[in-house]
């Protein structure tokens, strides 16, 4: 009788030890090596030992798991022997299984693991010295068991760290914002860094229609005048047409020529221009930024799949994808991507992607023919849109706004968007079917007239005395698209 009581006491002690090892396992798996290194600098007790443990985290976690399983198994065996002797084999096994299941779940499962997560650093610091001592004796056994387990189970085995994929890391950032560890702006910046590789240069470029350039035979005086009026410090230099970009002239080089007293009315732009950097318009922004850092170049010309110039991108455009809009004293006339006017109305940039418009009004816009809000207005209208154009699409009313550009041609810059009142599903379906029919008719019947008018407008456009040029529309360039924001090149 007394022997059975002692067996039960030993079983409870072993169960408590299993709980301790469960807490240690959870704590060592949770702690961050960076935080522990800060503790070493603060000279926290046990921090150096914990760094040594984390250097071989997989081994020591395996050791803690091995000791927990050993203690639980021994506790179950002792309890079963004692209870079978006291209650008989039938009731003894039933009570042993039921009782040890409940006790193991509480004492070696939920409770210790919760404490291990809540007090991860305290538990890990306190247990580091004991883990190292036990590791000297049992590490060979633990490593042998790990090798056997890895041989029998597929996969990569132990995963070092709290996350292994980008999705998990994004979730950690969201949790950090929810708990107040990082601010909302910081979370958006972190998320934008991940999105940088999924965004191509075409989405943030200054489109060809808004590029300011100068011909190679213009003088330094004319280039200085253009740079001062436009506010740009880097201006592409072209040859026969805008697709023939020969280089880039810098305002610093122009100013140096003026300061040196050289004849600025005689020296040509081609004598001062520097080589231009060309990249595909489909190149991811993270690679574009890496190229700019490597070549020490802050502006690149984007080339479309047909070999023409689609636009340009600056390092400022790339950085804005991470930190948000960057404005300076020259950006007084810049159009905000989104402006909330109240009463459910939004004023958006004509170059805002249609996906962002859909997210803004919680609708799905799956039109693959266009990429921007301005393009959507033109698609629904069936011709080149002008300020004042009013169309309806995907339950939204779109009113084009804008005015004359530098050459006096009318261009839309913003679109006033209002969500229409919802109707029943049947009328919505009929409306969509009718819209599809009208759209097909417009595409087949009106596109030729629209394209011809656009081509006539392009032929009529002339460069000014300083060589500044801006095409009225990109209808004749099937691959040119608008950028996400309205930044000018610097």
Tab-separated table of C-alpha atoms in Angstrom:
chain	number	residue	atom	x	y	z
A	1	UNK	CA	0.000	0.000	0.000
A	2	UNK	CA	2.702	2.498	0.978
A	3	UNK	CA	4.688	1.549	-2.118
A	4	UNK	CA	1.734	2.448	-4.333
A	5	UNK	CA	1.386	5.830	-2.608
A	6	UNK	CA	5.042	6.571	-3.272
A	7	UNK	CA	4.576	5.604	-6.905
A	8	UNK	CA	1.733	8.125	-7.181
A	9	UNK	CA	3.852	10.822	-5.504
A	10	UNK	CA	6.746	10.163	-7.889
A	11	UNK	CA	4.293	10.258	-10.805
A	12	UNK	CA	3.110	13.748	-9.756
A	13	UNK	CA	6.704	14.954	-9.346
A	14	UNK	CA	7.614	13.668	-12.801
A	15	UNK	CA	4.497	15.324	-14.230
A	16	UNK	CA	5.565	18.635	-12.692
A	17	UNK	CA	9.047	18.172	-14.189
A	18	UNK	CA	7.429	17.517	-17.577
A	19	UNK	CA	5.590	20.832	-17.195
A	20	UNK	CA	8.861	22.619	-16.488
A	21	UNK	CA	10.468	21.159	-19.605
A	22	UNK	CA	7.371	22.085	-21.649
A	23	UNK	CA	7.705	25.707	-20.475
A	24	UNK	CA	11.428	25.696	-21.287
A	25	UNK	CA	10.765	24.231	-24.746
A	26	UNK	CA	8.214	26.961	-25.527
A	27	UNK	CA	10.390	29.763	-24.112
A	28	UNK	CA	13.535	28.772	-26.011
A	29	UNK	CA	11.528	28.445	-29.233
A	30	UNK	CA	9.951	31.893	-28.745
A	31	UNK	CA	12.806	34.209	-27.729
A	32	UNK	CA	14.517	36.433	-30.294
A	33	UNK	CA	18.286	36.307	-30.693
A	34	UNK	CA	18.369	40.059	-31.314
A	35	UNK	CA	16.595	40.777	-28.018
A	36	UNK	CA	18.937	38.442	-26.156
A	37	UNK	CA	21.970	40.195	-27.660
A	38	UNK	CA	20.604	43.459	-26.285
A	39	UNK	CA	20.361	41.771	-22.896
A	40	UNK	CA	24.026	40.826	-23.166
A	41	UNK	CA	24.883	44.497	-23.709
A	42	UNK	CA	22.776	45.326	-20.660
A	43	UNK	CA	24.737	42.652	-18.723
A	44	UNK	CA	21.653	40.671	-17.738
A	45	UNK	CA	22.409	37.540	-15.721
A	46	UNK	CA	22.369	34.387	-17.846
A	47	UNK	CA	22.200	36.290	-21.129
A	48	UNK	CA	25.539	35.019	-22.418
A	49	UNK	CA	24.595	31.435	-21.619
A	50	UNK	CA	21.273	31.928	-23.389
A	51	UNK	CA	23.090	33.197	-26.510
A	52	UNK	CA	25.112	29.977	-26.503
A	53	UNK	CA	21.893	27.968	-26.204
A	54	UNK	CA	20.268	29.859	-29.069
A	55	UNK	CA	23.282	29.242	-31.283
A	56	UNK	CA	22.244	25.562	-31.128
A	57	UNK	CA	18.553	26.153	-30.629
A	58	UNK	CA	17.421	23.013	-32.446
A	59	UNK	CA	19.575	20.779	-30.256
A	60	UNK	CA	18.396	22.255	-26.963
A	61	UNK	CA	14.747	22.350	-28.011
A	62	UNK	CA	15.063	18.694	-28.926
A	63	UNK	CA	16.645	18.045	-25.517
A	64	UNK	CA	13.744	19.753	-23.694
A	65	UNK	CA	11.184	17.802	-25.731
A	66	UNK	CA	13.027	14.535	-25.040
A	67	UNK	CA	13.080	15.171	-21.271
A	68	UNK	CA	9.400	16.198	-21.248
A	69	UNK	CA	8.344	13.043	-23.065
A	70	UNK	CA	10.507	10.892	-20.781
A	71	UNK	CA	8.981	12.423	-17.632
A	72	UNK	CA	5.408	12.076	-18.925
A	73	UNK	CA	5.961	8.474	-19.956
A	74	UNK	CA	7.496	7.562	-16.596
A	75	UNK	CA	4.685	9.348	-14.714
A	76	UNK	CA	2.006	7.449	-16.652
A	77	UNK	CA	3.777	4.136	-16.054
A	78	UNK	CA	4.134	4.700	-12.292
A	79	UNK	CA	0.527	5.861	-11.953
A	80	UNK	CA	-0.750	2.854	-13.897
A	81	UNK	CA	1.205	0.391	-11.734
A	82	UNK	CA	-0.017	1.980	-8.482
A	83	UNK	CA	-3.663	2.286	-9.516
A	84	UNK	CA	-3.858	-1.256	-10.932
A	85	UNK	CA	-2.512	-2.544	-7.611
A	86	UNK	CA	-5.041	-0.461	-5.648
A	87	UNK	CA	-8.166	-0.749	-7.821
A	88	UNK	CA	-7.592	-3.815	-9.921
A	89	UNK	CA	-6.612	-4.080	-13.566
A	90	UNK	CA	-9.943	-2.878	-14.955
A	91	UNK	CA	-10.717	0.227	-12.931
A	92	UNK	CA	-7.029	0.835	-12.347
A	93	UNK	CA	-6.296	1.280	-16.058
A	94	UNK	CA	-9.435	3.400	-16.585
A	95	UNK	CA	-8.570	5.759	-13.721
A	96	UNK	CA	-4.894	5.893	-14.749
A	97	UNK	CA	-5.693	6.772	-18.379
A	98	UNK	CA	-8.405	9.328	-17.537
A	99	UNK	CA	-6.554	10.913	-14.631
A	100	UNK	CA	-3.170	11.184	-16.328
A	101	UNK	CA	-4.748	12.564	-19.509
A	102	UNK	CA	-6.340	15.426	-17.595
A	103	UNK	CA	-3.263	16.054	-15.440
A	104	UNK	CA	-0.887	15.910	-18.427
A	105	UNK	CA	-3.066	18.312	-20.399
A	106	UNK	CA	-3.098	20.839	-17.559
A	107	UNK	CA	0.268	20.349	-15.847
A	108	UNK	CA	2.426	19.519	-18.872
A	109	UNK	CA	0.397	21.013	-21.704
A	110	UNK	CA	-1.642	24.204	-21.669
A	111	UNK	CA	-0.452	25.723	-18.403
A	112	UNK	CA	3.338	25.476	-18.838
A	113	UNK	CA	3.241	26.442	-22.521
A	114	UNK	CA	1.182	29.541	-21.736
A	115	UNK	CA	3.635	30.547	-19.021
A	116	UNK	CA	6.511	29.851	-21.380
A	117	UNK	CA	5.104	32.265	-23.952
A	118	UNK	CA	4.105	34.956	-21.458
A	119	UNK	CA	7.461	34.906	-19.653
A	120	UNK	CA	9.666	33.592	-22.437
A	121	UNK	CA	12.792	35.601	-21.641
A	122	UNK	CA	12.627	35.053	-17.864
A	123	UNK	CA	12.141	31.302	-18.282
A	124	UNK	CA	14.842	31.031	-20.953
A	125	UNK	CA	17.386	33.014	-18.924
A	126	UNK	CA	16.729	30.928	-15.809
A	127	UNK	CA	16.911	27.592	-17.628
A	128	UNK	CA	19.960	28.296	-19.830
A	129	UNK	CA	22.513	27.030	-17.282
A	130	UNK	CA	20.539	23.822	-16.599
A	131	UNK	CA	20.079	23.160	-20.311
A	132	UNK	CA	23.805	23.473	-20.888
A	133	UNK	CA	24.540	21.121	-17.976
A	134	UNK	CA	22.034	18.534	-19.189
A	135	UNK	CA	23.252	19.012	-22.732
A	136	UNK	CA	26.717	17.833	-21.813
A	137	UNK	CA	25.267	14.509	-20.690
A	138	UNK	CA	22.340	13.994	-23.062
A	139	UNK	CA	23.194	15.908	-26.245
A	140	UNK	CA	24.582	12.806	-28.017
A	141	UNK	CA	21.336	10.969	-27.292
A	142	UNK	CA	19.227	13.954	-28.427
A	143	UNK	CA	21.151	14.361	-31.672
A	144	UNK	CA	20.801	10.654	-32.387
A	145	UNK	CA	17.031	10.846	-31.866
A	146	UNK	CA	16.827	13.951	-34.114
A	147	UNK	CA	18.725	12.176	-36.862
A	148	UNK	CA	16.417	9.163	-36.593
A	149	UNK	CA	13.351	11.423	-36.655
A	150	UNK	CA	14.588	13.363	-39.694
A	151	UNK	CA	15.299	10.111	-41.505
A	152	UNK	CA	11.810	8.765	-40.833
A	153	UNK	CA	9.833	11.967	-41.490
A	154	UNK	CA	9.802	14.084	-44.684
A	155	UNK	CA	10.459	17.811	-44.776
A	156	UNK	CA	13.242	20.053	-43.625
A	157	UNK	CA	13.000	19.226	-39.964
A	158	UNK	CA	13.306	21.958	-37.327
A	159	UNK	CA	12.492	25.509	-38.404
A	160	UNK	CA	14.615	28.153	-36.734
A	161	UNK	CA	12.625	31.300	-36.019
A	162	UNK	CA	9.006	32.368	-35.461
A	163	UNK	CA	8.162	32.480	-39.175
A	164	UNK	CA	9.341	30.924	-42.407
A	165	UNK	CA	7.307	32.643	-45.123
A	166	UNK	CA	6.537	36.214	-46.127
A	167	UNK	CA	2.856	35.710	-45.289
A	168	UNK	CA	3.721	34.739	-41.713
A	169	UNK	CA	6.001	37.756	-41.362
A	170	UNK	CA	3.229	40.050	-42.628
A	171	UNK	CA	0.919	38.564	-40.007
A	172	UNK	CA	3.517	39.258	-37.318
A	173	UNK	CA	3.688	42.902	-38.448
A	174	UNK	CA	-0.115	43.175	-38.296
A	175	UNK	CA	-0.101	41.691	-34.795
A	176	UNK	CA	2.644	44.123	-33.782
A	177	UNK	CA	0.468	47.028	-34.890
A	178	UNK	CA	-2.563	45.625	-33.076
A	179	UNK	CA	-0.548	45.311	-29.859
A	180	UNK	CA	0.893	48.814	-30.195
A	181	UNK	CA	4.489	47.750	-30.822
A	182	UNK	CA	4.627	49.546	-34.187
A	183	UNK	CA	2.576	52.494	-35.433
A	184	UNK	CA	0.188	52.303	-38.372
A	185	UNK	CA	2.552	54.306	-40.596
A	186	UNK	CA	5.430	51.999	-39.695
A	187	UNK	CA	3.333	48.948	-40.535
A	188	UNK	CA	2.445	50.420	-43.943
A	189	UNK	CA	6.116	51.101	-44.652
A	190	UNK	CA	7.087	47.533	-43.727
A	191	UNK	CA	4.310	46.109	-45.881
A	192	UNK	CA	5.357	48.397	-48.746
A	193	UNK	CA	8.859	46.946	-48.649
A	194	UNK	CA	7.402	43.502	-49.331
A	195	UNK	CA	5.188	44.893	-52.099
A	196	UNK	CA	8.179	46.534	-53.783
A	197	UNK	CA	9.181	43.294	-55.478
A	198	UNK	CA	5.615	42.743	-56.730
A	199	UNK	CA	5.339	46.227	-58.273
A	200	UNK	CA	6.851	46.887	-61.681
A	201	UNK	CA	8.328	50.171	-62.847
A	202	UNK	CA	5.439	50.795	-65.248
A	203	UNK	CA	3.049	51.287	-62.316
A	204	UNK	CA	4.948	54.245	-60.818
A	205	UNK	CA	6.528	55.847	-63.879
A	206	UNK	CA	6.051	59.339	-65.219
A	207	UNK	CA	4.333	58.444	-68.524
A	208	UNK	CA	5.728	59.608	-71.820
A	209	UNK	CA	2.833	62.046	-72.235
A	210	UNK	CA	4.108	64.026	-69.230
A	211	UNK	CA	7.841	63.782	-69.863
A	212	UNK	CA	9.721	67.042	-70.367
A	213	UNK	CA	12.607	66.679	-72.812
A	214	UNK	CA	14.872	68.765	-74.990
A	215	UNK	CA	16.383	68.272	-78.442
A	216	UNK	CA	20.094	67.653	-78.754
A	217	UNK	CA	20.728	70.759	-80.895
A	218	UNK	CA	19.295	73.187	-78.360
A	219	UNK	CA	21.710	75.521	-76.557
A	220	UNK	CA	22.682	75.553	-72.904
A	221	UNK	CA	20.754	78.796	-72.446
A	222	UNK	CA	17.567	77.168	-73.706
A	223	UNK	CA	18.146	74.125	-71.513
A	224	UNK	CA	18.642	76.345	-68.441
A	225	UNK	CA	15.436	78.180	-69.225
A	226	UNK	CA	13.541	74.898	-69.576
A	227	UNK	CA	14.984	73.482	-66.356
A	228	UNK	CA	14.102	76.601	-64.370
A	229	UNK	CA	10.558	76.779	-65.738
A	230	UNK	CA	9.812	73.070	-65.315
A	231	UNK	CA	11.602	72.638	-61.989
A	232	UNK	CA	13.436	69.522	-63.190
A	233	UNK	CA	17.111	68.938	-62.526
A	234	UNK	CA	17.438	66.065	-65.035
A	235	UNK	CA	16.032	66.349	-68.547
A	236	UNK	CA	16.152	63.639	-71.239
A	237	UNK	CA	17.844	64.648	-74.484
A	238	UNK	CA	16.254	63.323	-77.692
A	239	UNK	CA	17.274	63.054	-81.309
A	240	UNK	CA	14.727	62.674	-84.069
A	241	UNK	CA	11.736	61.832	-81.839
A	242	UNK	CA	10.902	61.044	-78.194
A	243	UNK	CA	11.723	57.362	-78.747
A	244	UNK	CA	15.278	58.374	-79.711
A	245	UNK	CA	16.628	59.293	-76.266
A	246	UNK	CA	20.334	60.057	-76.561
A	247	UNK	CA	21.168	60.949	-72.981
A	248	UNK	CA	20.289	63.086	-69.971
A	249	UNK	CA	21.394	66.636	-69.246
A	250	UNK	CA	21.855	67.686	-65.622
A	251	UNK	CA	21.075	71.113	-64.222
A	252	UNK	CA	24.360	71.026	-62.295
A	253	UNK	CA	26.303	70.644	-65.544
A	254	UNK	CA	24.356	73.512	-67.103
A	255	UNK	CA	24.978	75.718	-64.084
A	256	UNK	CA	28.679	74.830	-64.065
A	257	UNK	CA	28.947	75.909	-67.705
A	258	UNK	CA	27.227	79.192	-66.874
A	259	UNK	CA	29.447	79.754	-63.841
A	260	UNK	CA	32.601	79.077	-65.881
A	261	UNK	CA	31.695	81.902	-68.237
A	262	UNK	CA	31.413	79.691	-71.311
A	263	UNK	CA	29.199	80.902	-74.180
A	264	UNK	CA	25.909	79.287	-73.192
A	265	UNK	CA	24.228	80.493	-76.374
A	266	UNK	CA	26.726	78.554	-78.471
A	267	UNK	CA	27.339	75.317	-76.577
A	268	UNK	CA	24.832	72.603	-77.459
A	269	UNK	CA	23.055	70.277	-75.080
A	270	UNK	CA	24.598	67.210	-76.716
A	271	UNK	CA	28.027	68.430	-75.578
A	272	UNK	CA	26.999	68.248	-71.903
A	273	UNK	CA	24.600	65.310	-71.783
A	274	UNK	CA	25.428	62.132	-69.901
A	275	UNK	CA	24.531	58.538	-70.857
A	276	UNK	CA	20.937	57.548	-70.110
A	277	UNK	CA	19.956	54.441	-68.175
A	278	UNK	CA	17.381	52.219	-69.922
A	279	UNK	CA	15.376	49.500	-68.158
A	280	UNK	CA	12.338	47.419	-69.184
A	281	UNK	CA	9.056	48.862	-67.961
A	282	UNK	CA	8.188	45.446	-66.491
A	283	UNK	CA	11.210	45.356	-64.164
A	284	UNK	CA	10.336	45.013	-60.447
A	285	UNK	CA	10.924	48.120	-58.368
A	286	UNK	CA	13.276	46.422	-55.912
A	287	UNK	CA	15.625	45.566	-58.789
A	288	UNK	CA	15.264	49.062	-60.255
A	289	UNK	CA	16.264	50.537	-56.892
A	290	UNK	CA	19.223	48.161	-56.616
A	291	UNK	CA	20.392	49.169	-60.102
A	292	UNK	CA	20.106	52.856	-59.230
A	293	UNK	CA	22.162	52.351	-56.091
A	294	UNK	CA	24.796	50.372	-57.954
A	295	UNK	CA	25.119	52.785	-60.883
A	296	UNK	CA	24.608	55.944	-58.774
A	297	UNK	CA	21.895	57.036	-61.157
A	298	UNK	CA	18.653	58.619	-59.961
A	299	UNK	CA	16.651	58.415	-63.188
A	300	UNK	CA	15.986	55.659	-65.701
A	301	UNK	CA	14.115	55.617	-69.025
A	302	UNK	CA	11.565	52.815	-69.328
A	303	UNK	CA	11.362	50.846	-72.560
A	304	UNK	CA	8.192	48.975	-73.507
A	305	UNK	CA	8.008	45.592	-75.216
A	306	UNK	CA	8.041	47.238	-78.638
A	307	UNK	CA	11.255	49.126	-78.015
A	308	UNK	CA	9.654	52.543	-77.567
A	309	UNK	CA	9.964	54.865	-74.594
A	310	UNK	CA	7.064	54.261	-72.210
A	311	UNK	CA	8.115	56.837	-69.618
A	312	UNK	CA	10.703	57.404	-66.959
A	313	UNK	CA	11.131	56.593	-63.287
A	314	UNK	CA	13.174	58.360	-60.639
A	315	UNK	CA	14.519	57.203	-57.312
A	316	UNK	CA	11.937	59.470	-55.693
A	317	UNK	CA	9.138	57.522	-57.387
A	318	UNK	CA	10.545	54.280	-55.995
A	319	UNK	CA	10.984	55.628	-52.471
A	320	UNK	CA	7.425	56.958	-52.491
A	321	UNK	CA	6.205	53.386	-52.784
A	322	UNK	CA	7.739	52.798	-49.352
A	323	UNK	CA	7.331	56.039	-47.405
A	324	UNK	CA	4.383	57.602	-49.234
A	325	UNK	CA	4.120	60.866	-51.137
A	326	UNK	CA	7.196	63.120	-51.063
A	327	UNK	CA	6.475	66.744	-51.943
A	328	UNK	CA	8.725	69.767	-52.135
A	329	UNK	CA	8.418	73.454	-52.950
A	330	UNK	CA	8.037	72.672	-56.672
A	331	UNK	CA	5.097	70.292	-56.191
A	332	UNK	CA	2.445	72.942	-55.587
A	333	UNK	CA	0.357	71.841	-58.586
A	334	UNK	CA	0.690	68.126	-57.952
A	335	UNK	CA	-2.495	66.071	-57.962
A	336	UNK	CA	-3.169	63.950	-54.887
A	337	UNK	CA	-3.867	60.289	-55.766
A	338	UNK	CA	-7.024	60.207	-53.611
A	339	UNK	CA	-9.028	63.063	-52.089
A	340	UNK	CA	-12.092	62.393	-49.940
A	341	UNK	CA	-14.739	65.064	-50.649
A	342	UNK	CA	-17.305	63.656	-48.244
A	343	UNK	CA	-20.840	62.439	-48.983
A	344	UNK	CA	-19.388	59.324	-50.606
A	345	UNK	CA	-17.552	61.294	-53.306
A	346	UNK	CA	-13.896	60.839	-54.136
A	347	UNK	CA	-11.596	62.816	-56.402
A	348	UNK	CA	-8.881	60.499	-57.701
A	349	UNK	CA	-5.957	60.940	-60.038
A	350	UNK	CA	-6.614	59.883	-63.619
A	351	UNK	CA	-3.531	57.680	-63.276
A	352	UNK	CA	-4.825	55.794	-60.220
A	353	UNK	CA	-4.869	52.037	-60.935
A	354	UNK	CA	-8.338	50.566	-61.334
A	355	UNK	CA	-7.478	47.977	-58.672
A	356	UNK	CA	-6.991	50.768	-56.135
A	357	UNK	CA	-10.303	52.316	-57.214
A	358	UNK	CA	-12.015	48.981	-56.622
A	359	UNK	CA	-10.499	48.678	-53.149
A	360	UNK	CA	-11.568	52.251	-52.384
A	361	UNK	CA	-15.240	51.484	-53.034
A	362	UNK	CA	-15.099	47.785	-52.059
A	363	UNK	CA	-15.970	46.552	-55.535
A	364	UNK	CA	-14.225	44.275	-58.015
A	365	UNK	CA	-13.080	45.842	-61.286
A	366	UNK	CA	-11.769	43.032	-63.481
A	367	UNK	CA	-11.437	44.918	-66.768
A	368	UNK	CA	-8.164	43.773	-68.327
A	369	UNK	CA	-8.300	46.319	-71.155
A	370	UNK	CA	-7.210	49.275	-69.012
A	371	UNK	CA	-5.029	49.857	-65.982
A	372	UNK	CA	-5.960	53.377	-64.841
A	373	UNK	CA	-9.105	55.309	-63.980
A	374	UNK	CA	-8.491	57.629	-66.927
A	375	UNK	CA	-8.248	54.618	-69.201
A	376	UNK	CA	-11.515	53.268	-67.777
A	377	UNK	CA	-13.256	56.553	-68.607
A	378	UNK	CA	-11.918	56.385	-72.162
A	379	UNK	CA	-12.994	52.756	-72.524
A	380	UNK	CA	-16.550	53.453	-71.409
A	381	UNK	CA	-16.728	56.662	-73.449
A	382	UNK	CA	-15.428	55.029	-76.623
A	383	UNK	CA	-13.142	57.929	-77.526
A	384	UNK	CA	-10.352	60.062	-76.138
A	385	UNK	CA	-11.820	61.538	-72.924
A	386	UNK	CA	-11.918	65.295	-72.359
A	387	UNK	CA	-12.706	67.294	-69.206
A	388	UNK	CA	-16.427	67.063	-68.487
A	389	UNK	CA	-16.878	63.517	-69.802
A	390	UNK	CA	-19.457	61.669	-67.693
A	391	UNK	CA	-19.713	57.852	-67.739
A	392	UNK	CA	-20.967	55.028	-65.525
A	393	UNK	CA	-19.009	51.846	-64.893
A	394	UNK	CA	-19.165	49.048	-62.301
A	395	UNK	CA	-21.748	50.916	-60.241
A	396	UNK	CA	-19.699	54.121	-60.195
A	397	UNK	CA	-20.246	57.484	-61.829
A	398	UNK	CA	-17.018	58.888	-63.270
A	399	UNK	CA	-16.743	62.567	-64.212
A	400	UNK	CA	-13.497	63.633	-65.889
A	401	UNK	CA	-11.830	66.843	-64.724
A	402	UNK	CA	-8.797	68.685	-66.044
A	403	UNK	CA	-7.708	71.473	-68.356
A	404	UNK	CA	-5.119	72.500	-70.912
A	405	UNK	CA	-1.552	71.235	-70.664
A	406	UNK	CA	1.614	73.147	-71.555
A	407	UNK	CA	0.763	72.938	-75.242
A	408	UNK	CA	-2.811	74.102	-74.700
A	409	UNK	CA	-4.378	70.688	-75.343
A	410	UNK	CA	-7.158	69.524	-73.051
A	411	UNK	CA	-6.106	66.688	-70.726
A	412	UNK	CA	-7.924	65.005	-67.862
A	413	UNK	CA	-5.979	65.025	-64.616
A	414	UNK	CA	-8.557	63.932	-62.036
A	415	UNK	CA	-11.813	61.988	-62.001
A	416	UNK	CA	-14.719	62.681	-59.663
A	417	UNK	CA	-16.088	59.308	-58.533
A	418	UNK	CA	-19.487	58.738	-56.937
A	419	UNK	CA	-20.982	55.378	-56.031
A	420	UNK	CA	-24.403	54.881	-57.583
A	421	UNK	CA	-27.339	53.553	-55.605
A	422	UNK	CA	-27.543	49.760	-55.767
A	423	UNK	CA	-30.401	48.065	-57.615
A	424	UNK	CA	-31.654	44.514	-57.481
A	425	UNK	CA	-29.495	41.752	-58.864
A	426	UNK	CA	-31.605	41.287	-61.986
A	427	UNK	CA	-31.374	44.904	-63.061
A	428	UNK	CA	-27.645	44.887	-62.291
A	429	UNK	CA	-27.157	41.859	-64.515
A	430	UNK	CA	-29.186	43.461	-67.307
A	431	UNK	CA	-27.175	46.652	-66.927
A	432	UNK	CA	-23.909	44.765	-67.128
A	433	UNK	CA	-25.063	42.861	-70.190
A	434	UNK	CA	-26.159	46.080	-71.850
A	435	UNK	CA	-22.903	47.765	-70.919
A	436	UNK	CA	-20.938	44.882	-72.411
A	437	UNK	CA	-22.926	45.128	-75.618
A	438	UNK	CA	-22.469	48.889	-75.836
A	439	UNK	CA	-18.782	48.513	-75.054
A	440	UNK	CA	-18.294	45.970	-77.814
A	441	UNK	CA	-20.152	48.236	-80.239
A	442	UNK	CA	-18.033	51.206	-79.260
A	443	UNK	CA	-14.838	49.222	-79.589
A	444	UNK	CA	-15.750	47.970	-83.047
A	445	UNK	CA	-17.400	51.102	-84.411
A	446	UNK	CA	-15.881	54.136	-82.683
A	447	UNK	CA	-12.290	53.088	-82.095
A	448	UNK	CA	-11.146	53.872	-85.617
A	449	UNK	CA	-12.537	57.406	-85.395
A	450	UNK	CA	-10.974	57.914	-81.949
A	451	UNK	CA	-7.589	56.615	-83.040
A	452	UNK	CA	-7.587	58.802	-86.129
A	453	UNK	CA	-8.407	61.889	-84.092
A	454	UNK	CA	-5.652	61.049	-81.605
A	455	UNK	CA	-3.119	60.575	-84.418
A	456	UNK	CA	-4.064	63.915	-85.924
A	457	UNK	CA	-3.573	65.512	-82.498
A	458	UNK	CA	-0.127	63.965	-82.174
A	459	UNK	CA	0.921	65.155	-85.625
A	460	UNK	CA	-0.302	68.667	-84.839
A	461	UNK	CA	1.673	68.902	-81.578
A	462	UNK	CA	4.800	71.023	-81.877
A	463	UNK	CA	7.781	71.532	-79.593
A	464	UNK	CA	8.203	74.990	-78.082
A	465	UNK	CA	11.274	77.173	-78.477
A	466	UNK	CA	13.033	75.470	-75.594
A	467	UNK	CA	12.384	71.964	-76.901
A	468	UNK	CA	9.732	71.083	-74.303
A	469	UNK	CA	7.280	68.506	-75.586
A	470	UNK	CA	4.395	66.458	-74.255
A	471	UNK	CA	2.281	64.103	-76.323
A	472	UNK	CA	-1.452	64.687	-75.985
A	473	UNK	CA	-2.363	61.066	-75.541
A	474	UNK	CA	-0.983	57.544	-75.725
A	475	UNK	CA	-3.824	56.043	-77.701
A	476	UNK	CA	-1.459	55.215	-80.561
A	477	UNK	CA	0.916	53.450	-78.188
A	478	UNK	CA	-0.770	50.262	-77.076
A	479	UNK	CA	1.661	49.432	-74.316
A	480	UNK	CA	2.032	52.809	-72.616
A	481	UNK	CA	0.139	53.054	-69.338
A	482	UNK	CA	-0.252	55.657	-66.670
A	483	UNK	CA	1.590	55.733	-63.377
A	484	UNK	CA	0.161	55.334	-59.916
A	485	UNK	CA	0.984	58.827	-58.721
A	486	UNK	CA	1.531	62.230	-60.242
A	487	UNK	CA	5.208	62.803	-59.452
A	488	UNK	CA	7.335	64.692	-61.941
A	489	UNK	CA	10.877	63.599	-62.666
A	490	UNK	CA	13.582	65.401	-60.790
